[in-house]
């Protein structure tokens, strides 16, 4: 049943003003925080592990928490209107549930789960990538606890994936080598980290509810228990390679190029994961996104125009990805647990 602002109590604020975020200094969390700060309309609270040395931008309130002490989580989330969860895949498996349960006890009405995936309506794709059932369980828990969720369907992070090594988009910049999935022509939906941040800020900048029955404007409630579909580029590896050559001033002759059967690569990665070797996870994940007959391309559902998101320049984003290479190499293996 549709709710309207006119029917709410006099104290009702038809806007999301207070946002809590977990992982505010992380890969995607930092971009979400940056976009929210630029909007200038949200009070942002970063939940940070007690004793952490993480620093956050000016204007972000820090709430120290202990994930093994629910009371600290509930206290940090009290009076918050929206919780955004961005946590590393290496986080303990019960972390997401602890956060969601604490949010429910604190009275937080809305949660953005730690998903940032492709098309959540493509169930088979999610199952093949392993993450689908996990994300579904997270969304189900949010609903079971009486809250609503809004998730971001953004595809692979373009810049992060380009600079993240051969197991992602196939590029090894140190050795100037490139592995094409099949012929390298299959296109997939991708989003830059900055575009994801802008999309989240746009959604949280909307009125929470329509004013009345005659209000047809876009509201936060338009996205309740749904995905926000956003992309930056729908590109193939060959499209990326052309951009990389322009940005680096290289030619085909400067690169060592190999081809691998995409489905074979997927099966190899899956076999590694089944033996407990999580180094195969990125391999299966990205290979599955480039299956020629079922690629992770949801461009027909993209809501960029609806949200007023800007068009981006491929070469500029490629440069950002290349600049990330050294930074990402310093990180421990993200899929090690």
PDB file of N, CA and C in Angstrom, residues 215-291:
ATOM      1  N   UNK A 215       1.239  13.197  -6.645  1.00  0.00           N
ATOM      2  CA  UNK A 215       2.678  13.403  -6.777  1.00  0.00           C
ATOM      3  C   UNK A 215       3.294  12.210  -7.511  1.00  0.00           C
ATOM      4  N   UNK A 216       3.744  12.448  -8.743  1.00  0.00           N
ATOM      5  CA  UNK A 216       4.334  11.366  -9.550  1.00  0.00           C
ATOM      6  C   UNK A 216       5.855  11.489  -9.650  1.00  0.00           C
ATOM      7  N   UNK A 217       6.442  12.309  -8.809  1.00  0.00           N
ATOM      8  CA  UNK A 217       7.888  12.500  -8.864  1.00  0.00           C
ATOM      9  C   UNK A 217       8.618  11.272  -8.316  1.00  0.00           C
ATOM     10  N   UNK A 218       9.864  11.164  -8.699  1.00  0.00           N
ATOM     11  CA  UNK A 218      10.701  10.064  -8.237  1.00  0.00           C
ATOM     12  C   UNK A 218      11.008  10.261  -6.758  1.00  0.00           C
ATOM     13  N   UNK A 219      10.808   9.217  -5.975  1.00  0.00           N
ATOM     14  CA  UNK A 219      11.072   9.278  -4.537  1.00  0.00           C
ATOM     15  C   UNK A 219      11.913   8.084  -4.110  1.00  0.00           C
ATOM     16  N   UNK A 220      12.442   8.166  -2.902  1.00  0.00           N
ATOM     17  CA  UNK A 220      13.195   7.043  -2.346  1.00  0.00           C
ATOM     18  C   UNK A 220      12.337   5.782  -2.335  1.00  0.00           C
ATOM     19  N   UNK A 221      11.056   5.955  -2.033  1.00  0.00           N
ATOM     20  CA  UNK A 221      10.158   4.803  -1.951  1.00  0.00           C
ATOM     21  C   UNK A 221      10.020   4.081  -3.282  1.00  0.00           C
ATOM     22  N   UNK A 222      10.366   4.744  -4.399  1.00  0.00           N
ATOM     23  CA  UNK A 222      10.325   4.105  -5.716  1.00  0.00           C
ATOM     24  C   UNK A 222      11.301   2.936  -5.786  1.00  0.00           C
ATOM     25  N   UNK A 223      12.307   2.947  -4.902  1.00  0.00           N
ATOM     26  CA  UNK A 223      13.357   1.942  -4.944  1.00  0.00           C
ATOM     27  C   UNK A 223      13.293   0.938  -3.795  1.00  0.00           C
ATOM     28  N   UNK A 224      12.262   1.025  -2.949  1.00  0.00           N
ATOM     29  CA  UNK A 224      12.191   0.110  -1.811  1.00  0.00           C
ATOM     30  C   UNK A 224      12.166  -1.343  -2.274  1.00  0.00           C
ATOM     31  N   UNK A 225      13.043  -2.142  -1.699  1.00  0.00           N
ATOM     32  CA  UNK A 225      13.167  -3.569  -2.016  1.00  0.00           C
ATOM     33  C   UNK A 225      13.382  -3.814  -3.509  1.00  0.00           C
ATOM     34  N   UNK A 226      14.181  -2.932  -4.105  1.00  0.00           N
ATOM     35  CA  UNK A 226      14.522  -3.034  -5.526  1.00  0.00           C
ATOM     36  C   UNK A 226      15.996  -2.686  -5.725  1.00  0.00           C
ATOM     37  N   UNK A 227      16.459  -2.908  -6.939  1.00  0.00           N
ATOM     38  CA  UNK A 227      17.807  -2.517  -7.297  1.00  0.00           C
ATOM     39  C   UNK A 227      17.820  -1.176  -8.000  1.00  0.00           C
ATOM     40  N   UNK A 228      18.869  -0.395  -7.758  1.00  0.00           N
ATOM     41  CA  UNK A 228      19.140   0.826  -8.517  1.00  0.00           C
ATOM     42  C   UNK A 228      20.123   0.430  -9.609  1.00  0.00           C
ATOM     43  N   UNK A 229      19.712   0.504 -10.855  1.00  0.00           N
ATOM     44  CA  UNK A 229      20.544   0.054 -11.969  1.00  0.00           C
ATOM     45  C   UNK A 229      21.341   1.221 -12.544  1.00  0.00           C
ATOM     46  N   UNK A 230      22.644   1.083 -12.533  1.00  0.00           N
ATOM     47  CA  UNK A 230      23.511   2.165 -12.985  1.00  0.00           C
ATOM     48  C   UNK A 230      24.688   1.582 -13.758  1.00  0.00           C
ATOM     49  N   UNK A 231      25.128   2.283 -14.774  1.00  0.00           N
ATOM     50  CA  UNK A 231      26.369   1.863 -15.437  1.00  0.00           C
ATOM     51  C   UNK A 231      27.114   3.078 -15.977  1.00  0.00           C
ATOM     52  N   UNK A 232      28.372   2.849 -16.273  1.00  0.00           N
ATOM     53  CA  UNK A 232      29.208   3.889 -16.876  1.00  0.00           C
ATOM     54  C   UNK A 232      29.487   3.563 -18.331  1.00  0.00           C
ATOM     55  N   UNK A 233      29.894   2.307 -18.566  1.00  0.00           N
ATOM     56  CA  UNK A 233      30.245   1.872 -19.917  1.00  0.00           C
ATOM     57  C   UNK A 233      29.774   0.434 -20.130  1.00  0.00           C
ATOM     58  N   UNK A 234      29.304   0.169 -21.324  1.00  0.00           N
ATOM     59  CA  UNK A 234      29.023  -1.208 -21.739  1.00  0.00           C
ATOM     60  C   UNK A 234      30.115  -1.531 -22.750  1.00  0.00           C
ATOM     61  N   UNK A 235      31.123  -2.262 -22.310  1.00  0.00           N
ATOM     62  CA  UNK A 235      32.336  -2.413 -23.099  1.00  0.00           C
ATOM     63  C   UNK A 235      32.824  -3.854 -23.153  1.00  0.00           C
ATOM     64  N   UNK A 236      33.560  -4.143 -24.207  1.00  0.00           N
ATOM     65  CA  UNK A 236      34.258  -5.410 -24.347  1.00  0.00           C
ATOM     66  C   UNK A 236      35.709  -5.208 -23.931  1.00  0.00           C
ATOM     67  N   UNK A 237      36.443  -6.307 -23.795  1.00  0.00           N
ATOM     68  CA  UNK A 237      37.873  -6.179 -23.508  1.00  0.00           C
ATOM     69  C   UNK A 237      38.598  -5.466 -24.648  1.00  0.00           C
ATOM     70  N   UNK A 238      38.144  -5.685 -25.874  1.00  0.00           N
ATOM     71  CA  UNK A 238      38.784  -5.003 -26.997  1.00  0.00           C
ATOM     72  C   UNK A 238      38.532  -3.496 -26.946  1.00  0.00           C
ATOM     73  N   UNK A 239      37.332  -3.097 -26.488  1.00  0.00           N
ATOM     74  CA  UNK A 239      37.069  -1.675 -26.287  1.00  0.00           C
ATOM     75  C   UNK A 239      38.029  -1.113 -25.240  1.00  0.00           C
ATOM     76  N   UNK A 240      38.191  -1.857 -24.155  1.00  0.00           N
ATOM     77  CA  UNK A 240      39.107  -1.417 -23.096  1.00  0.00           C
ATOM     78  C   UNK A 240      40.530  -1.321 -23.621  1.00  0.00           C
ATOM     79  N   UNK A 241      40.928  -2.289 -24.424  1.00  0.00           N
ATOM     80  CA  UNK A 241      42.297  -2.325 -24.941  1.00  0.00           C
ATOM     81  C   UNK A 241      42.575  -1.107 -25.826  1.00  0.00           C
ATOM     82  N   UNK A 242      41.613  -0.739 -26.640  1.00  0.00           N
ATOM     83  CA  UNK A 242      41.790   0.445 -27.480  1.00  0.00           C
ATOM     84  C   UNK A 242      41.994   1.686 -26.603  1.00  0.00           C
ATOM     85  N   UNK A 243      41.228   1.771 -25.518  1.00  0.00           N
ATOM     86  CA  UNK A 243      41.363   2.888 -24.607  1.00  0.00           C
ATOM     87  C   UNK A 243      42.716   2.855 -23.897  1.00  0.00           C
ATOM     88  N   UNK A 244      43.111   1.679 -23.441  1.00  0.00           N
ATOM     89  CA  UNK A 244      44.403   1.534 -22.761  1.00  0.00           C
ATOM     90  C   UNK A 244      45.547   1.985 -23.663  1.00  0.00           C
ATOM     91  N   UNK A 245      45.502   1.595 -24.930  1.00  0.00           N
ATOM     92  CA  UNK A 245      46.567   1.983 -25.858  1.00  0.00           C
ATOM     93  C   UNK A 245      46.595   3.493 -26.057  1.00  0.00           C
ATOM     94  N   UNK A 246      45.427   4.112 -26.106  1.00  0.00           N
ATOM     95  CA  UNK A 246      45.391   5.565 -26.253  1.00  0.00           C
ATOM     96  C   UNK A 246      45.984   6.251 -25.019  1.00  0.00           C
ATOM     97  N   UNK A 247      45.628   5.756 -23.858  1.00  0.00           N
ATOM     98  CA  UNK A 247      46.079   6.375 -22.608  1.00  0.00           C
ATOM     99  C   UNK A 247      47.577   6.168 -22.384  1.00  0.00           C
ATOM    100  N   UNK A 248      48.081   4.981 -22.720  1.00  0.00           N
ATOM    101  CA  UNK A 248      49.495   4.662 -22.463  1.00  0.00           C
ATOM    102  C   UNK A 248      50.409   4.966 -23.640  1.00  0.00           C
ATOM    103  N   UNK A 249      49.837   5.304 -24.782  1.00  0.00           N
ATOM    104  CA  UNK A 249      50.654   5.577 -25.954  1.00  0.00           C
ATOM    105  C   UNK A 249      51.345   4.338 -26.493  1.00  0.00           C
ATOM    106  N   UNK A 250      50.698   3.175 -26.318  1.00  0.00           N
ATOM    107  CA  UNK A 250      51.276   1.916 -26.789  1.00  0.00           C
ATOM    108  C   UNK A 250      50.526   1.412 -28.015  1.00  0.00           C
ATOM    109  N   UNK A 251      51.084   0.377 -28.625  1.00  0.00           N
ATOM    110  CA  UNK A 251      50.453  -0.278 -29.776  1.00  0.00           C
ATOM    111  C   UNK A 251      50.334  -1.763 -29.491  1.00  0.00           C
ATOM    112  N   UNK A 252      49.684  -2.489 -30.378  1.00  0.00           N
ATOM    113  CA  UNK A 252      49.557  -3.938 -30.216  1.00  0.00           C
ATOM    114  C   UNK A 252      50.919  -4.598 -30.032  1.00  0.00           C
ATOM    115  N   UNK A 253      51.919  -4.094 -30.735  1.00  0.00           N
ATOM    116  CA  UNK A 253      53.251  -4.703 -30.700  1.00  0.00           C
ATOM    117  C   UNK A 253      53.890  -4.626 -29.312  1.00  0.00           C
ATOM    118  N   UNK A 254      53.405  -3.715 -28.468  1.00  0.00           N
ATOM    119  CA  UNK A 254      53.963  -3.557 -27.121  1.00  0.00           C
ATOM    120  C   UNK A 254      53.365  -4.542 -26.119  1.00  0.00           C
ATOM    121  N   UNK A 255      52.341  -5.289 -26.544  1.00  0.00           N
ATOM    122  CA  UNK A 255      51.614  -6.161 -25.625  1.00  0.00           C
ATOM    123  C   UNK A 255      51.724  -7.626 -26.041  1.00  0.00           C
ATOM    124  N   UNK A 256      51.754  -8.486 -25.022  1.00  0.00           N
ATOM    125  CA  UNK A 256      51.654  -9.933 -25.255  1.00  0.00           C
ATOM    126  C   UNK A 256      50.202 -10.324 -25.054  1.00  0.00           C
ATOM    127  N   UNK A 257      49.589 -10.833 -26.110  1.00  0.00           N
ATOM    128  CA  UNK A 257      48.154 -11.125 -26.069  1.00  0.00           C
ATOM    129  C   UNK A 257      47.908 -12.619 -26.197  1.00  0.00           C
ATOM    130  N   UNK A 258      47.098 -13.143 -25.295  1.00  0.00           N
ATOM    131  CA  UNK A 258      46.680 -14.542 -25.353  1.00  0.00           C
ATOM    132  C   UNK A 258      45.158 -14.607 -25.288  1.00  0.00           C
ATOM    133  N   UNK A 259      44.622 -15.750 -25.668  1.00  0.00           N
ATOM    134  CA  UNK A 259      43.173 -15.963 -25.629  1.00  0.00           C
ATOM    135  C   UNK A 259      42.870 -17.202 -24.790  1.00  0.00           C
ATOM    136  N   UNK A 260      41.783 -17.133 -24.014  1.00  0.00           N
ATOM    137  CA  UNK A 260      41.342 -18.297 -23.245  1.00  0.00           C
ATOM    138  C   UNK A 260      39.848 -18.506 -23.468  1.00  0.00           C
ATOM    139  N   UNK A 261      39.454 -19.764 -23.492  1.00  0.00           N
ATOM    140  CA  UNK A 261      38.040 -20.082 -23.582  1.00  0.00           C
ATOM    141  C   UNK A 261      37.371 -19.642 -22.278  1.00  0.00           C
ATOM    142  N   UNK A 262      36.370 -18.779 -22.392  1.00  0.00           N
ATOM    143  CA  UNK A 262      35.763 -18.176 -21.204  1.00  0.00           C
ATOM    144  C   UNK A 262      35.142 -19.222 -20.284  1.00  0.00           C
ATOM    145  N   UNK A 263      34.416 -20.161 -20.855  1.00  0.00           N
ATOM    146  CA  UNK A 263      33.742 -21.151 -20.015  1.00  0.00           C
ATOM    147  C   UNK A 263      34.748 -22.107 -19.373  1.00  0.00           C
ATOM    148  N   UNK A 264      35.832 -22.401 -20.074  1.00  0.00           N
ATOM    149  CA  UNK A 264      36.882 -23.230 -19.494  1.00  0.00           C
ATOM    150  C   UNK A 264      37.546 -22.492 -18.330  1.00  0.00           C
ATOM    151  N   UNK A 265      37.779 -21.207 -18.510  1.00  0.00           N
ATOM    152  CA  UNK A 265      38.386 -20.395 -17.453  1.00  0.00           C
ATOM    153  C   UNK A 265      37.475 -20.351 -16.224  1.00  0.00           C
ATOM    154  N   UNK A 266      36.178 -20.225 -16.468  1.00  0.00           N
ATOM    155  CA  UNK A 266      35.217 -20.235 -15.366  1.00  0.00           C
ATOM    156  C   UNK A 266      35.293 -21.546 -14.595  1.00  0.00           C
ATOM    157  N   UNK A 267      35.282 -22.657 -15.305  1.00  0.00           N
ATOM    158  CA  UNK A 267      35.315 -23.966 -14.655  1.00  0.00           C
ATOM    159  C   UNK A 267      36.606 -24.161 -13.864  1.00  0.00           C
ATOM    160  N   UNK A 268      37.714 -23.648 -14.384  1.00  0.00           N
ATOM    161  CA  UNK A 268      38.985 -23.760 -13.669  1.00  0.00           C
ATOM    162  C   UNK A 268      38.934 -22.968 -12.362  1.00  0.00           C
ATOM    163  N   UNK A 269      38.376 -21.777 -12.420  1.00  0.00           N
ATOM    164  CA  UNK A 269      38.247 -20.969 -11.212  1.00  0.00           C
ATOM    165  C   UNK A 269      37.327 -21.614 -10.203  1.00  0.00           C
ATOM    166  N   UNK A 270      36.218 -22.179 -10.686  1.00  0.00           N
ATOM    167  CA  UNK A 270      35.266 -22.848  -9.805  1.00  0.00           C
ATOM    168  C   UNK A 270      35.910 -24.054  -9.135  1.00  0.00           C
ATOM    169  N   UNK A 271      36.703 -24.811  -9.878  1.00  0.00           N
ATOM    170  CA  UNK A 271      37.388 -25.976  -9.311  1.00  0.00           C
ATOM    171  C   UNK A 271      38.347 -25.545  -8.210  1.00  0.00           C
ATOM    172  N   UNK A 272      39.040 -24.428  -8.405  1.00  0.00           N
ATOM    173  CA  UNK A 272      39.945 -23.920  -7.377  1.00  0.00           C
ATOM    174  C   UNK A 272      39.181 -23.576  -6.101  1.00  0.00           C
ATOM    175  N   UNK A 273      38.062 -22.898  -6.262  1.00  0.00           N
ATOM    176  CA  UNK A 273      37.266 -22.491  -5.108  1.00  0.00           C
ATOM    177  C   UNK A 273      36.759 -23.719  -4.353  1.00  0.00           C
ATOM    178  N   UNK A 274      36.348 -24.734  -5.073  1.00  0.00           N
ATOM    179  CA  UNK A 274      35.810 -25.943  -4.435  1.00  0.00           C
ATOM    180  C   UNK A 274      36.860 -26.684  -3.609  1.00  0.00           C
ATOM    181  N   UNK A 275      38.135 -26.457  -3.928  1.00  0.00           N
ATOM    182  CA  UNK A 275      39.206 -27.071  -3.136  1.00  0.00           C
ATOM    183  C   UNK A 275      39.687 -26.132  -2.030  1.00  0.00           C
ATOM    184  N   UNK A 276      39.007 -24.973  -1.885  1.00  0.00           N
ATOM    185  CA  UNK A 276      39.372 -24.035  -0.839  1.00  0.00           C
ATOM    186  C   UNK A 276      40.362 -22.979  -1.274  1.00  0.00           C
ATOM    187  N   UNK A 277      40.749 -22.981  -2.543  1.00  0.00           N
ATOM    188  CA  UNK A 277      41.685 -21.988  -3.055  1.00  0.00           C
ATOM    189  C   UNK A 277      40.896 -20.806  -3.590  1.00  0.00           C
ATOM    190  N   UNK A 278      40.735 -19.762  -2.755  1.00  0.00           N
ATOM    191  CA  UNK A 278      39.894 -18.643  -3.146  1.00  0.00           C
ATOM    192  C   UNK A 278      40.550 -17.720  -4.168  1.00  0.00           C
ATOM    193  N   UNK A 279      41.782 -18.035  -4.549  1.00  0.00           N
ATOM    194  CA  UNK A 279      42.405 -17.280  -5.632  1.00  0.00           C
ATOM    195  C   UNK A 279      41.634 -17.487  -6.934  1.00  0.00           C
ATOM    196  N   UNK A 280      40.861 -18.566  -6.986  1.00  0.00           N
ATOM    197  CA  UNK A 280      40.071 -18.843  -8.181  1.00  0.00           C
ATOM    198  C   UNK A 280      38.779 -18.062  -8.244  1.00  0.00           C
ATOM    199  N   UNK A 281      38.447 -17.347  -7.167  1.00  0.00           N
ATOM    200  CA  UNK A 281      37.147 -16.682  -7.147  1.00  0.00           C
ATOM    201  C   UNK A 281      37.050 -15.568  -8.182  1.00  0.00           C
ATOM    202  N   UNK A 282      38.052 -14.671  -8.199  1.00  0.00           N
ATOM    203  CA  UNK A 282      38.019 -13.595  -9.201  1.00  0.00           C
ATOM    204  C   UNK A 282      37.989 -14.176 -10.607  1.00  0.00           C
ATOM    205  N   UNK A 283      38.717 -15.263 -10.781  1.00  0.00           N
ATOM    206  CA  UNK A 283      38.788 -15.903 -12.095  1.00  0.00           C
ATOM    207  C   UNK A 283      37.413 -16.352 -12.569  1.00  0.00           C
ATOM    208  N   UNK A 284      36.674 -17.034 -11.698  1.00  0.00           N
ATOM    209  CA  UNK A 284      35.343 -17.512 -12.087  1.00  0.00           C
ATOM    210  C   UNK A 284      34.364 -16.354 -12.203  1.00  0.00           C
ATOM    211  N   UNK A 285      34.486 -15.384 -11.299  1.00  0.00           N
ATOM    212  CA  UNK A 285      33.545 -14.267 -11.270  1.00  0.00           C
ATOM    213  C   UNK A 285      33.579 -13.466 -12.570  1.00  0.00           C
ATOM    214  N   UNK A 286      34.782 -13.091 -12.979  1.00  0.00           N
ATOM    215  CA  UNK A 286      34.894 -12.245 -14.163  1.00  0.00           C
ATOM    216  C   UNK A 286      34.681 -13.046 -15.449  1.00  0.00           C
ATOM    217  N   UNK A 287      35.145 -14.281 -15.467  1.00  0.00           N
ATOM    218  CA  UNK A 287      34.907 -15.102 -16.651  1.00  0.00           C
ATOM    219  C   UNK A 287      33.405 -15.269 -16.881  1.00  0.00           C
ATOM    220  N   UNK A 288      32.653 -15.481 -15.790  1.00  0.00           N
ATOM    221  CA  UNK A 288      31.206 -15.669 -15.919  1.00  0.00           C
ATOM    222  C   UNK A 288      30.535 -14.407 -16.454  1.00  0.00           C
ATOM    223  N   UNK A 289      31.057 -13.248 -16.089  1.00  0.00           N
ATOM    224  CA  UNK A 289      30.482 -11.996 -16.570  1.00  0.00           C
ATOM    225  C   UNK A 289      30.657 -11.771 -18.053  1.00  0.00           C
ATOM    226  N   UNK A 290      31.569 -12.550 -18.666  1.00  0.00           N
ATOM    227  CA  UNK A 290      31.837 -12.399 -20.093  1.00  0.00           C
ATOM    228  C   UNK A 290      31.379 -13.607 -20.918  1.00  0.00           C
ATOM    229  N   UNK A 291      30.502 -14.443 -20.367  1.00  0.00           N
ATOM    230  CA  UNK A 291      29.965 -15.550 -21.166  1.00  0.00           C
ATOM    231  C   UNK A 291      29.290 -14.966 -22.414  1.00  0.00           C
TER     232      UNK A 291
END
